[in-house]
Short mmCIF file of C-alpha atoms in Angstrom, two decimals:
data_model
loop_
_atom_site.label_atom_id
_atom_site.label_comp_id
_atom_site.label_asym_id
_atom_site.label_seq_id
_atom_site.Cartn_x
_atom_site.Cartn_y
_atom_site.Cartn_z
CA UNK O 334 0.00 0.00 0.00
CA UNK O 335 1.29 3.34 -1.21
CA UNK O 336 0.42 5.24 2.44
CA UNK O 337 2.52 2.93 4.30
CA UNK O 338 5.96 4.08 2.04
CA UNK O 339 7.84 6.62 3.95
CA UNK O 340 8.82 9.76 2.48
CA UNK O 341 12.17 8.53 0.39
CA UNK O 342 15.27 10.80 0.03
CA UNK O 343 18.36 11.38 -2.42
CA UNK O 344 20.95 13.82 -1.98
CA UNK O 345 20.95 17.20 -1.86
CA UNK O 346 17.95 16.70 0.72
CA UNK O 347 15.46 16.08 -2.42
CA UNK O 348 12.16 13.85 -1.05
CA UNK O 349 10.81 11.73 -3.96
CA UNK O 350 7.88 10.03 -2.44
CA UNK O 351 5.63 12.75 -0.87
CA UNK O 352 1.89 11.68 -0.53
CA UNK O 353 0.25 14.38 1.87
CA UNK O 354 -3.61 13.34 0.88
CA UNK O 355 -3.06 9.96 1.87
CA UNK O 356 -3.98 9.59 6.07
CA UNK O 357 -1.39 6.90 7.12
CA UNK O 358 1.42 8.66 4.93
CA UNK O 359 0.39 11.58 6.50
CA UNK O 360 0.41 10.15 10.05
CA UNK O 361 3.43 8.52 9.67
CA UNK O 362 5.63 10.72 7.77
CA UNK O 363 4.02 13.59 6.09
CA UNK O 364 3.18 16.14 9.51
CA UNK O 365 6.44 15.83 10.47
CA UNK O 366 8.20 16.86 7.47
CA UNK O 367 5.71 19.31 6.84
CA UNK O 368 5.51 21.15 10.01
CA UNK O 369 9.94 21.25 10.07
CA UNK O 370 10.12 22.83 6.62
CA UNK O 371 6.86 25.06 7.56
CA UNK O 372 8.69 26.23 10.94
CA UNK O 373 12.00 27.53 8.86
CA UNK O 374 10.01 29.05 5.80
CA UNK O 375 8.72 31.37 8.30
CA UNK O 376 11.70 32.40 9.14
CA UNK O 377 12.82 33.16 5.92
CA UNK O 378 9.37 34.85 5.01
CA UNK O 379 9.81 36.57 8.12
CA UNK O 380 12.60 38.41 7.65
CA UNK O 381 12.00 38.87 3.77
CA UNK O 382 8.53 41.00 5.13
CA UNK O 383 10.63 42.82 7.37
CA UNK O 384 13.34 43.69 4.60
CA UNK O 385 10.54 44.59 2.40
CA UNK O 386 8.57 46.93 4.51
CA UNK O 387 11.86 48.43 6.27
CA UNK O 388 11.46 51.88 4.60
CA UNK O 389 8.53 52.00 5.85
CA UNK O 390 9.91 52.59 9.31
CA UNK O 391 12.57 54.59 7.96
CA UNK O 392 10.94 57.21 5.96
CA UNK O 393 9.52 58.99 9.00
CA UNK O 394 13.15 59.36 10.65
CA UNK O 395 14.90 60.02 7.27
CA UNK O 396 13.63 64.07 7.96
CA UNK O 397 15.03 64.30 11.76
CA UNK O 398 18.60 62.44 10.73
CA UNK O 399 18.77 65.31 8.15
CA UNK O 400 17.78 63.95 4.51
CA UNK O 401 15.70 66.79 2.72
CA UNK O 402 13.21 64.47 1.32
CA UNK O 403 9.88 66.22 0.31
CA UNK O 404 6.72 63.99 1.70
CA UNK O 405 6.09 62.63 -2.22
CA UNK O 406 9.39 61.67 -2.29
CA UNK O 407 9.46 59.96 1.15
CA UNK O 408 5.99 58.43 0.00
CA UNK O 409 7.87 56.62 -3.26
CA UNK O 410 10.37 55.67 -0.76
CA UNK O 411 7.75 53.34 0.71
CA UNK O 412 5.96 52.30 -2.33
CA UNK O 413 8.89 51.49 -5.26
CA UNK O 414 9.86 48.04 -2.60
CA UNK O 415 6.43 47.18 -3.58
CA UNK O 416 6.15 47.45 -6.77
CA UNK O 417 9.50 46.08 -7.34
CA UNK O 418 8.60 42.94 -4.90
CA UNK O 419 4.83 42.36 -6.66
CA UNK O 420 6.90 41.70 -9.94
CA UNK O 421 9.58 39.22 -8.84
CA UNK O 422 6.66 37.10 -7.00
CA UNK O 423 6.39 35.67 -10.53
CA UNK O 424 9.72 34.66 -11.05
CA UNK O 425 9.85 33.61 -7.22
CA UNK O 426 6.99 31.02 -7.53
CA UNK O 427 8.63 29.26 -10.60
CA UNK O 428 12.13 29.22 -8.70
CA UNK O 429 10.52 26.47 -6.62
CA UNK O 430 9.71 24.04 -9.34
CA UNK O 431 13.25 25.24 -10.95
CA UNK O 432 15.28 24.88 -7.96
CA UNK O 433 13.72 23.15 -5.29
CA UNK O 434 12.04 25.04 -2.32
CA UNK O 435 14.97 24.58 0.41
CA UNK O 436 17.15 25.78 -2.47
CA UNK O 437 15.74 28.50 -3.13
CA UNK O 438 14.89 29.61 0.65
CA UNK O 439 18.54 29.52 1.04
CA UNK O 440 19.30 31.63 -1.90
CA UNK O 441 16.44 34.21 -1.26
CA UNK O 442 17.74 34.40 2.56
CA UNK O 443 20.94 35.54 0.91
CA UNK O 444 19.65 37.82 -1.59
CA UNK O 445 18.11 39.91 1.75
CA UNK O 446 21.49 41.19 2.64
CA UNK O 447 21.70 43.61 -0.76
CA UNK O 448 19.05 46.25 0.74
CA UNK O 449 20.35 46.36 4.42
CA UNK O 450 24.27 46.45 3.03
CA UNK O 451 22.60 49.63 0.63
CA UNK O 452 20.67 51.37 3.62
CA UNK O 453 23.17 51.14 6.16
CA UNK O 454 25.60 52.56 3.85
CA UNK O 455 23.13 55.43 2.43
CA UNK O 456 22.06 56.32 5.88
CA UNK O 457 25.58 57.31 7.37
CA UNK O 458 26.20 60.04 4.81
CA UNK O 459 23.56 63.24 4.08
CA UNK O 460 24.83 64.09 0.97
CA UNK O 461 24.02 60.70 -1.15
CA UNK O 462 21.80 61.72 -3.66
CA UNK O 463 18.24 60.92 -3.78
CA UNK O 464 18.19 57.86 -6.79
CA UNK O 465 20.31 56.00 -4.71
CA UNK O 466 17.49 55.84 -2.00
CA UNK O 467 15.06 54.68 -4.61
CA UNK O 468 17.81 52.12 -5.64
CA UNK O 469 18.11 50.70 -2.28
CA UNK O 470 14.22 50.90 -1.59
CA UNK O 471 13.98 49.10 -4.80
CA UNK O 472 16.32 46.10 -4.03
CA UNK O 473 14.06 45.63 -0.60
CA UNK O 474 11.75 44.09 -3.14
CA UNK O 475 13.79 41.11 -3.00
CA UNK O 476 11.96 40.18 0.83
CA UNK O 477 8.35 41.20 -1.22
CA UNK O 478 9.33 37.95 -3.86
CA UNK O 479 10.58 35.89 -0.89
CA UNK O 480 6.22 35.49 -0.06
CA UNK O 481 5.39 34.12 -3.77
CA UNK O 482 8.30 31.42 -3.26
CA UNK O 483 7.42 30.44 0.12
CA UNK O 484 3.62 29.96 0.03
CA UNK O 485 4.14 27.76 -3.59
CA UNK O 486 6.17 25.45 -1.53
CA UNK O 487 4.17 25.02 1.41
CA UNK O 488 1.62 24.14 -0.47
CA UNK O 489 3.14 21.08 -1.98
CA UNK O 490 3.95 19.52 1.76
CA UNK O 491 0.20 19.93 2.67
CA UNK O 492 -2.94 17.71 2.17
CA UNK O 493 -6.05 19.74 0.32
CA UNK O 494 -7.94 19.61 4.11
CA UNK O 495 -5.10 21.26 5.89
CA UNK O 496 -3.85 23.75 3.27
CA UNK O 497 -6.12 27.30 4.18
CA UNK O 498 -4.72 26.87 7.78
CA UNK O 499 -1.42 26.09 6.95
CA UNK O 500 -1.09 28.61 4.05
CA UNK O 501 -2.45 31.15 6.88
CA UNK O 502 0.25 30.23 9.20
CA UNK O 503 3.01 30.94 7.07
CA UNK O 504 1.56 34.11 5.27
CA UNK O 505 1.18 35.11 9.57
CA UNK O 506 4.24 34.49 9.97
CA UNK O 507 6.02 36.50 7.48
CA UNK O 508 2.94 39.15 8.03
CA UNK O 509 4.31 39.53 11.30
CA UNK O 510 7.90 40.83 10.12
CA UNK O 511 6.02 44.11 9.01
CA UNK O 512 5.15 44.55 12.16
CA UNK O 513 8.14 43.70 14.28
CA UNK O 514 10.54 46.00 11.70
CA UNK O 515 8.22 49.42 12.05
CA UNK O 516 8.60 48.27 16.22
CA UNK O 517 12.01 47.65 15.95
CA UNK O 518 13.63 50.47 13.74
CA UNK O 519 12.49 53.24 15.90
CA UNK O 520 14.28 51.79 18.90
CA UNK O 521 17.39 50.26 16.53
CA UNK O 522 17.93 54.09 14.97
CA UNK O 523 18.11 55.68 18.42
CA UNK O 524 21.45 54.33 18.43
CA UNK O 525 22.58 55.46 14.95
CA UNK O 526 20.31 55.16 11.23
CA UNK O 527 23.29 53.11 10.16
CA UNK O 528 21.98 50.44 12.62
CA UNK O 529 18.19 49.81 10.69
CA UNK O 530 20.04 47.92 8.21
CA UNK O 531 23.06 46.34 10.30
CA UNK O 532 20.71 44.79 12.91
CA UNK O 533 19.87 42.51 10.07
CA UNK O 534 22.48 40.45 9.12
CA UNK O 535 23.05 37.71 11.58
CA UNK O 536 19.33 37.06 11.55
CA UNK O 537 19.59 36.69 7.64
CA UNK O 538 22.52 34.56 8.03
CA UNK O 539 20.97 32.52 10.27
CA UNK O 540 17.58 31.85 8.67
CA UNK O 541 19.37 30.99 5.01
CA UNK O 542 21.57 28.54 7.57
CA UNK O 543 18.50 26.98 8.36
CA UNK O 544 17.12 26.72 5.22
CA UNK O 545 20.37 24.78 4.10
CA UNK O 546 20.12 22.21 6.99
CA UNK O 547 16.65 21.32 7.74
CA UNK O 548 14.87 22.19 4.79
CA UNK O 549 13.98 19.77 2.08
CA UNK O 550 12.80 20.01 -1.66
CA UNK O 551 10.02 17.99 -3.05
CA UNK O 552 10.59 16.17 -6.24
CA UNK O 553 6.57 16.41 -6.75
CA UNK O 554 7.24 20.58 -7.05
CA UNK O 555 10.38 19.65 -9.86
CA UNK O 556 8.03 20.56 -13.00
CA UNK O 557 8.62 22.44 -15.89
CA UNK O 558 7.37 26.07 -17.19
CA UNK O 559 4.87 24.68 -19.33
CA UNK O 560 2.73 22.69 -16.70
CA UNK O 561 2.47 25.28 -14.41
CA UNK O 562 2.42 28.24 -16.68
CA UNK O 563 -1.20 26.79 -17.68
CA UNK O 564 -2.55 28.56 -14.84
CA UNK O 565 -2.10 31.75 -16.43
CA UNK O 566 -4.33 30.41 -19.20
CA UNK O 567 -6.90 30.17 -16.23
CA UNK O 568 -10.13 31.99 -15.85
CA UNK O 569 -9.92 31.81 -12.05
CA UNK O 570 -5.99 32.54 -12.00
CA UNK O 571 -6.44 35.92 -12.47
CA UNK O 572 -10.38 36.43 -10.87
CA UNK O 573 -8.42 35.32 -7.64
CA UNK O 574 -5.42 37.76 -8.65
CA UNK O 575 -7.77 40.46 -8.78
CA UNK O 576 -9.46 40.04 -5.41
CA UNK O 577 -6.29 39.60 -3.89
CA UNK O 578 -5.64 43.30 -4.91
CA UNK O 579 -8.48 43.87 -2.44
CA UNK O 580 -7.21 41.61 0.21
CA UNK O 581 -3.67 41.15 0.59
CA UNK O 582 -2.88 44.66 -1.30
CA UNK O 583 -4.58 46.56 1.23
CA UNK O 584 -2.53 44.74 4.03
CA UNK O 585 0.72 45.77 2.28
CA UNK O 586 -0.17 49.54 0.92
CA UNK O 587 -2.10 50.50 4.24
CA UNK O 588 1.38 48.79 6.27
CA UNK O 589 3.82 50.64 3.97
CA UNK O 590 1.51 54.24 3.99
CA UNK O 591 0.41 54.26 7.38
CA UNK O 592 3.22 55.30 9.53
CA UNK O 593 3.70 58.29 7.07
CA UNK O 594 -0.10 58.72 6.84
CA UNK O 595 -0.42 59.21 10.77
CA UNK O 596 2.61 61.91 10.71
CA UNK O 597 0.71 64.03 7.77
CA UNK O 598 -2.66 63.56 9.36
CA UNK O 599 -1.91 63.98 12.81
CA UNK O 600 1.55 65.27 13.60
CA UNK O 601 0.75 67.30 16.59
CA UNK O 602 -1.48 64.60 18.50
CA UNK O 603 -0.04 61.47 17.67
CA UNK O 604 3.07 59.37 16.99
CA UNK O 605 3.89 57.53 14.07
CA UNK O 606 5.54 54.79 16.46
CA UNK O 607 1.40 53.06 16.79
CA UNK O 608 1.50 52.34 13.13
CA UNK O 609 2.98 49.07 13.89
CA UNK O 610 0.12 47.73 15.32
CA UNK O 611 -2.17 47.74 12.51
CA UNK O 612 0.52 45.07 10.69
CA UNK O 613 0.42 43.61 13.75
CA UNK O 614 -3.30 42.64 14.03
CA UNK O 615 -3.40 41.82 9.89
CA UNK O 616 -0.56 39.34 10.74
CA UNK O 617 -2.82 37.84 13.35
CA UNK O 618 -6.08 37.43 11.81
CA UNK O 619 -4.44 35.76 8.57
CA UNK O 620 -4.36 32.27 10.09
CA UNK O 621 -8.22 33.08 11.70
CA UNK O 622 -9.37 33.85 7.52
CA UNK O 623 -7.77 30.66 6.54
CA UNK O 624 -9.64 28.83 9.46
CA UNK O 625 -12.88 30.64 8.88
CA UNK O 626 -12.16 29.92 5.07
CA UNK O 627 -12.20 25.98 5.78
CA UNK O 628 -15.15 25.85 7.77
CA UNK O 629 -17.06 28.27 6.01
CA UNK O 630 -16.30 28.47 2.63
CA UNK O 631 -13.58 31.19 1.24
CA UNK O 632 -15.89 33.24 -0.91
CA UNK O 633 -18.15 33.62 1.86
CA UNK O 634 -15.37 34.40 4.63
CA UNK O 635 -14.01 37.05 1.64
CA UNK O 636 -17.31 39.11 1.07
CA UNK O 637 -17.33 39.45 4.83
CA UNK O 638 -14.03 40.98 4.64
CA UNK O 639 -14.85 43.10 1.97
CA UNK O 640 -17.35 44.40 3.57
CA UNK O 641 -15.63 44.80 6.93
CA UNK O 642 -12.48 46.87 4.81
CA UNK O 643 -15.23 49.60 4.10
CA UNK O 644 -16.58 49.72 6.91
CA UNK O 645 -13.19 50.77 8.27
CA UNK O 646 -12.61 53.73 5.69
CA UNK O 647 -15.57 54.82 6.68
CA UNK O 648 -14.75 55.04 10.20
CA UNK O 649 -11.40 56.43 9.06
CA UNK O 650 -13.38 59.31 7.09
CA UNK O 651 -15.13 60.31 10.36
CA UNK O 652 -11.97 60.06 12.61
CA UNK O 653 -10.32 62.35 10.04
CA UNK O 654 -13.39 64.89 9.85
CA UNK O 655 -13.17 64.83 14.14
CA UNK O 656 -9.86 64.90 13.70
CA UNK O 657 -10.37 62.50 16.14
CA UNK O 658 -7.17 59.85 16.46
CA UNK O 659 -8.56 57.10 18.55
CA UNK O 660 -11.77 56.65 16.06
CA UNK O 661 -8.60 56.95 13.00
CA UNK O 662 -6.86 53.97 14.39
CA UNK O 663 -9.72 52.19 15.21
CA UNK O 664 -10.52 52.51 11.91
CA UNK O 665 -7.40 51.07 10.68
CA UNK O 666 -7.50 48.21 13.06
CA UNK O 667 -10.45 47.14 11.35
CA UNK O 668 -8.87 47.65 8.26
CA UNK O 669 -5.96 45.81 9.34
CA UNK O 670 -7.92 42.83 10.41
CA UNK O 671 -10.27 42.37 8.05
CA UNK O 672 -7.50 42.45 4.89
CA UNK O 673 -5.82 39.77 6.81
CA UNK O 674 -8.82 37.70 7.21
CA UNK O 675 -9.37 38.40 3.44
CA UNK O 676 -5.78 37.07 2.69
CA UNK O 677 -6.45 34.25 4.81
CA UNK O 678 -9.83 33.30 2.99
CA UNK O 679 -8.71 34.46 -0.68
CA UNK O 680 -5.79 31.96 -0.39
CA UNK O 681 -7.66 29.37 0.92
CA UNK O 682 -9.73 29.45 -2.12
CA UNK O 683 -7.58 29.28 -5.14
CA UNK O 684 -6.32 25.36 -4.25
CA UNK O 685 -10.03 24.73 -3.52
CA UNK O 686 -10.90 26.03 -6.95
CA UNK O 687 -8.90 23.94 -8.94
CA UNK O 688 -9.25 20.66 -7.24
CA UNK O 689 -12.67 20.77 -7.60
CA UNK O 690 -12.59 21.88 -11.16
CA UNK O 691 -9.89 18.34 -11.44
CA UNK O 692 -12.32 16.13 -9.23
CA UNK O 693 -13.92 14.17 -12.52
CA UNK O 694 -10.22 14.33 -14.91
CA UNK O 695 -7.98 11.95 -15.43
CA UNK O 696 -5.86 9.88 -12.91
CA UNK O 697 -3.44 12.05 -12.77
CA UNK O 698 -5.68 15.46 -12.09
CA UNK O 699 -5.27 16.54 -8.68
CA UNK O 700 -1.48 16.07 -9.38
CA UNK O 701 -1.87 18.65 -11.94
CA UNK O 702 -4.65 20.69 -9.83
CA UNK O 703 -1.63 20.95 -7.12
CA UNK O 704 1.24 22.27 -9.61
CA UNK O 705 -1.74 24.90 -11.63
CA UNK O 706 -2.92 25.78 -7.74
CA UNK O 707 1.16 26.25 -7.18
CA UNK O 708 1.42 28.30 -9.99
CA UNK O 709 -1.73 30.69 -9.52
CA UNK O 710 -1.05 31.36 -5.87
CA UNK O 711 2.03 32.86 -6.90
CA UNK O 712 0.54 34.65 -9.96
CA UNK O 713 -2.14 35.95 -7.42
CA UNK O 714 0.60 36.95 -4.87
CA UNK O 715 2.25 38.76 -7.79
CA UNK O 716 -0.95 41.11 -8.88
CA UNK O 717 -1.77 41.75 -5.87
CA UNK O 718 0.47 42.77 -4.40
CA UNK O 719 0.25 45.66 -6.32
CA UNK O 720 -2.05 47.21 -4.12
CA UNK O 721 0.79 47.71 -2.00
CA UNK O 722 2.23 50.24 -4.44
CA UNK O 723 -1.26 51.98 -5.24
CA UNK O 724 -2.38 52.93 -2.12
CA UNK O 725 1.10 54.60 -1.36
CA UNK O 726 0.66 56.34 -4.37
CA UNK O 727 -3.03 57.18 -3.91
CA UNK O 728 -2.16 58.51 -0.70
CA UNK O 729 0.23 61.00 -1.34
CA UNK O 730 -1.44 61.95 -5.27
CA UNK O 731 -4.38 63.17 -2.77
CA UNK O 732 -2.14 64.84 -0.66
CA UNK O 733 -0.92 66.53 -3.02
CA UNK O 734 -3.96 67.32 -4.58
CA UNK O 735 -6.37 68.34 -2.17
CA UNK O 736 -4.20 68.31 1.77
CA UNK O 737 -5.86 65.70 2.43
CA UNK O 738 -6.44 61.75 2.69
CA UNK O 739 -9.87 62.12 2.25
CA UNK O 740 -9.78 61.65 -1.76
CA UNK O 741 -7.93 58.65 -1.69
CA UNK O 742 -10.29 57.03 1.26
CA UNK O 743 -12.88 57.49 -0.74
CA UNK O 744 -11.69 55.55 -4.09
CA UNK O 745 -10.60 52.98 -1.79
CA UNK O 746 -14.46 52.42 -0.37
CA UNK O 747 -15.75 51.99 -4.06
CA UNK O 748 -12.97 49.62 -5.09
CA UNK O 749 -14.07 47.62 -2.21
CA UNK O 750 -17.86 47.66 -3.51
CA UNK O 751 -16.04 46.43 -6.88
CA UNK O 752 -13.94 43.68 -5.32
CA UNK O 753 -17.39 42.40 -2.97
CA UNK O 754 -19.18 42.15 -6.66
CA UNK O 755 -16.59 40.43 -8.71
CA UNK O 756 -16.31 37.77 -5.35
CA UNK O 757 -20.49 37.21 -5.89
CA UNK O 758 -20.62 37.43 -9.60
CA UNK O 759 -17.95 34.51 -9.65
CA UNK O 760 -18.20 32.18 -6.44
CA UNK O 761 -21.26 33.77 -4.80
CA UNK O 762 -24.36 33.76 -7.19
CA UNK O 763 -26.54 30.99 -7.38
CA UNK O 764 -25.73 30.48 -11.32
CA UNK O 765 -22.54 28.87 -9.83
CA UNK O 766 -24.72 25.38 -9.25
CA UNK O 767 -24.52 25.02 -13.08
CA UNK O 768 -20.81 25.05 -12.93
CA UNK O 769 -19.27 21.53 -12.15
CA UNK O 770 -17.82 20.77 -9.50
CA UNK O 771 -17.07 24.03 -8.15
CA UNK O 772 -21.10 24.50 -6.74
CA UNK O 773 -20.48 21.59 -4.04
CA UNK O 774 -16.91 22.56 -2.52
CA UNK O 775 -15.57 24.49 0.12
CA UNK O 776 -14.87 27.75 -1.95
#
């Protein structure tokens, strides 16, 4: 019997036999494995969030160490590492099936030190011109690819039944490296700006370490361009990309804006040093989306979340017309939580999509299913991700503009109505019972 084959190795730490939807495989072998190499991507992820959002934290000290920055400039500062990051999530989430996920966790751990060698030497010198800022913001997009990479791979070790928790885990995980950079920097930079990019090298060193020696690649993710660059020819690939604008790009522009958004808004009543707890609760409530996502149903879990998101710039609308910073942050929590429920859910649904569109194929269907679902979550990571370079932007266009955030809230609340209809019109409306397959599942 297949399930009672342990996972088999060659060198080079390459598994060949990996059967995760089998229960005495799983049992036996599979959690194990899984959970080690899940433990150590989040490390990695971790610290490529971190890397990636690190201007964030920086921007708002940049002024006080004595760069003349003008607030658009300090506002592409924050948004070039995303757009830079949202486009190598493609290349990212093929590395896996080109070089084998432990592989290429090691050599995206590596790739980290590039931004914080650039900051730390920008920062100790006033008279570096401005490009080479937007240089070193833009090689912080390597942490933004790290995500694509990491959540293609964990979804290989995973059986379909676990996958919208453990997917949630991980995002959490690196999530969380948002928040714990725009905590630490602050504190780090008291003792010199040349510091916010030092403080990160043993921990890089360390994590690509671990990578290298208790990682493992799956033969089962070794697949060429042309299998998995079907998913692009998908319907659903890029319906899921575009919600994930909604979801996981709000997470990342609001986490990359809002630190500079609170010192425009509110400079005389409040410090930008809060920010970091609206990454903080997104981070959190990832894992709780995935959860809600399996019990629930994804689509279902993601319209709430839609909803919840404009609810929230509402509230932020009235906290800015009280000028009133307690209902403002409040309004951001929600914000905050609800994208990372959204991620949560939205992620949970694209593997759920195309096993039940494989359900009724050929025997080898849900092997295919896994390496399209591979494929699209890293597509989806890519466009999305976006988001975190157009609400940056949209930000400081209104400020420019108008003074005010006010402009910007407000496109934001009708993309949200835009995202909620696109979710029904594809996985919500009862037309969908004439679609096979996909009616009956967990989507």
């Amino acid at each position: 019997m297949s399930g009672q084959q342990p996972a088999t190795r060659r060198t080079g730490r390459w598994i060949d036999h990996w059967e995760p939807e089998d229960p005495t495989f799983w049992a036996a072998t599979g959690r194990r494995v899984a959970t080690r190499n899940l433990v150590f991507s989040i490390f990695v992820e971790h610290l490529g969030f971190a890397i990636w959002l690190l201007w964030s934290a920086i921007v708002v000290i940049l002024p006080k160490a004595g760069f003349p920055f003008t607030v658009d400039q300090l506002f592409w500062l924050v948004a070039v590492p995303n757009l830079v990051g949202s486009t190598l999530r493609l290349p990212y989430t093929f590395a896996v099936s080109a070089f084998g996920g432990r592989n290429w966790n090691v050599a995206s751990a590596l790739l980290l030190l590039v931004p914080v060698g650039l900051l730390a030497w920008l920062t100790t010198d006033t008279a570096h011109p401005y490009w080479m800022f937007l240089v070193a913001a833009a090689a912080a997009g390597f942490g933004g690819g790290n995500f694509a990479s990491s959540m293609a791979n964990v979804s290989y070790f995973y059986p379909e039944r676990r996958k919208g928790f453990a997917l949630g885990v991980n995002a959490a995980g690196g999530n969380l490296g948002v928040a714990v950079v725009q905590a630490l920097i602050p504190l780090v930079a008291t003792a010199g700006l040349v510091y916010a990019g030092l403080v990160w090298v043993v921990p890089i060193v360390a994590a690509a370490l671990c990578a290298y020696f208790f990682m493992d690649n799956l033969a089962v993710a070794k697949t060429d361009f042309g299998t998995q660059g079907k998913a692009f020819l998908r319907k659903h690939t890029w319906v899921m990309s575009f919600l994930y604008i909604g979801t996981f790009g709000s997470f990342i522009g609001y986490s990359a804006a809002f630190p500079l958004v609170v010192k425009a808004t509110f400079a005389e009543s409040a410090s930008p040093y809060f920010a970091f707890l609206g990454p903080l609760v997104g981070s959190l409530s990832r894992p709780v989306g995935g959860w809600l996502a399996d019990r629930y149903g994804g689509a279902r879990v993601t319209a709430w979340s839609f909803m919840a998101m404009a609810v929230g710039v509402v509230g932020a609308l009235a906290g800015l017309r009280q000028h009133g910073f307690p209902l403002f942050l409040g309004a951001f929590m929600l914000l905050f939580t609800a994208s990372g429920i959204g991620n949560g859910s939205t992620y949970r649904m694209i593997p759920a999509i195309f096993t039940a569109q494989a359900e009724h194929g050929e025997p080898d269907a849900r092997l295919r299913a896994r390496r399209e679902a591979a494929a699209a979550i890293g597509i989806a990571s890519s466009i999305g991700a976006f988001g975190g370079f157009l609400i940056p932007r949209g930000f400081a266009m209104s400020l420019g503009q108008t003074g005010s955030i006010d402009l910007a809230l407000y496109v934001f609340v009708g993309g949200y109505a835009v995202f909620l209809a696109t979710n029904w019109w594809f996985y919500r409306r009862r037309v969908l019972t004439r679609v096979p397959n996909l009616a009956h599942s967990r989507i």
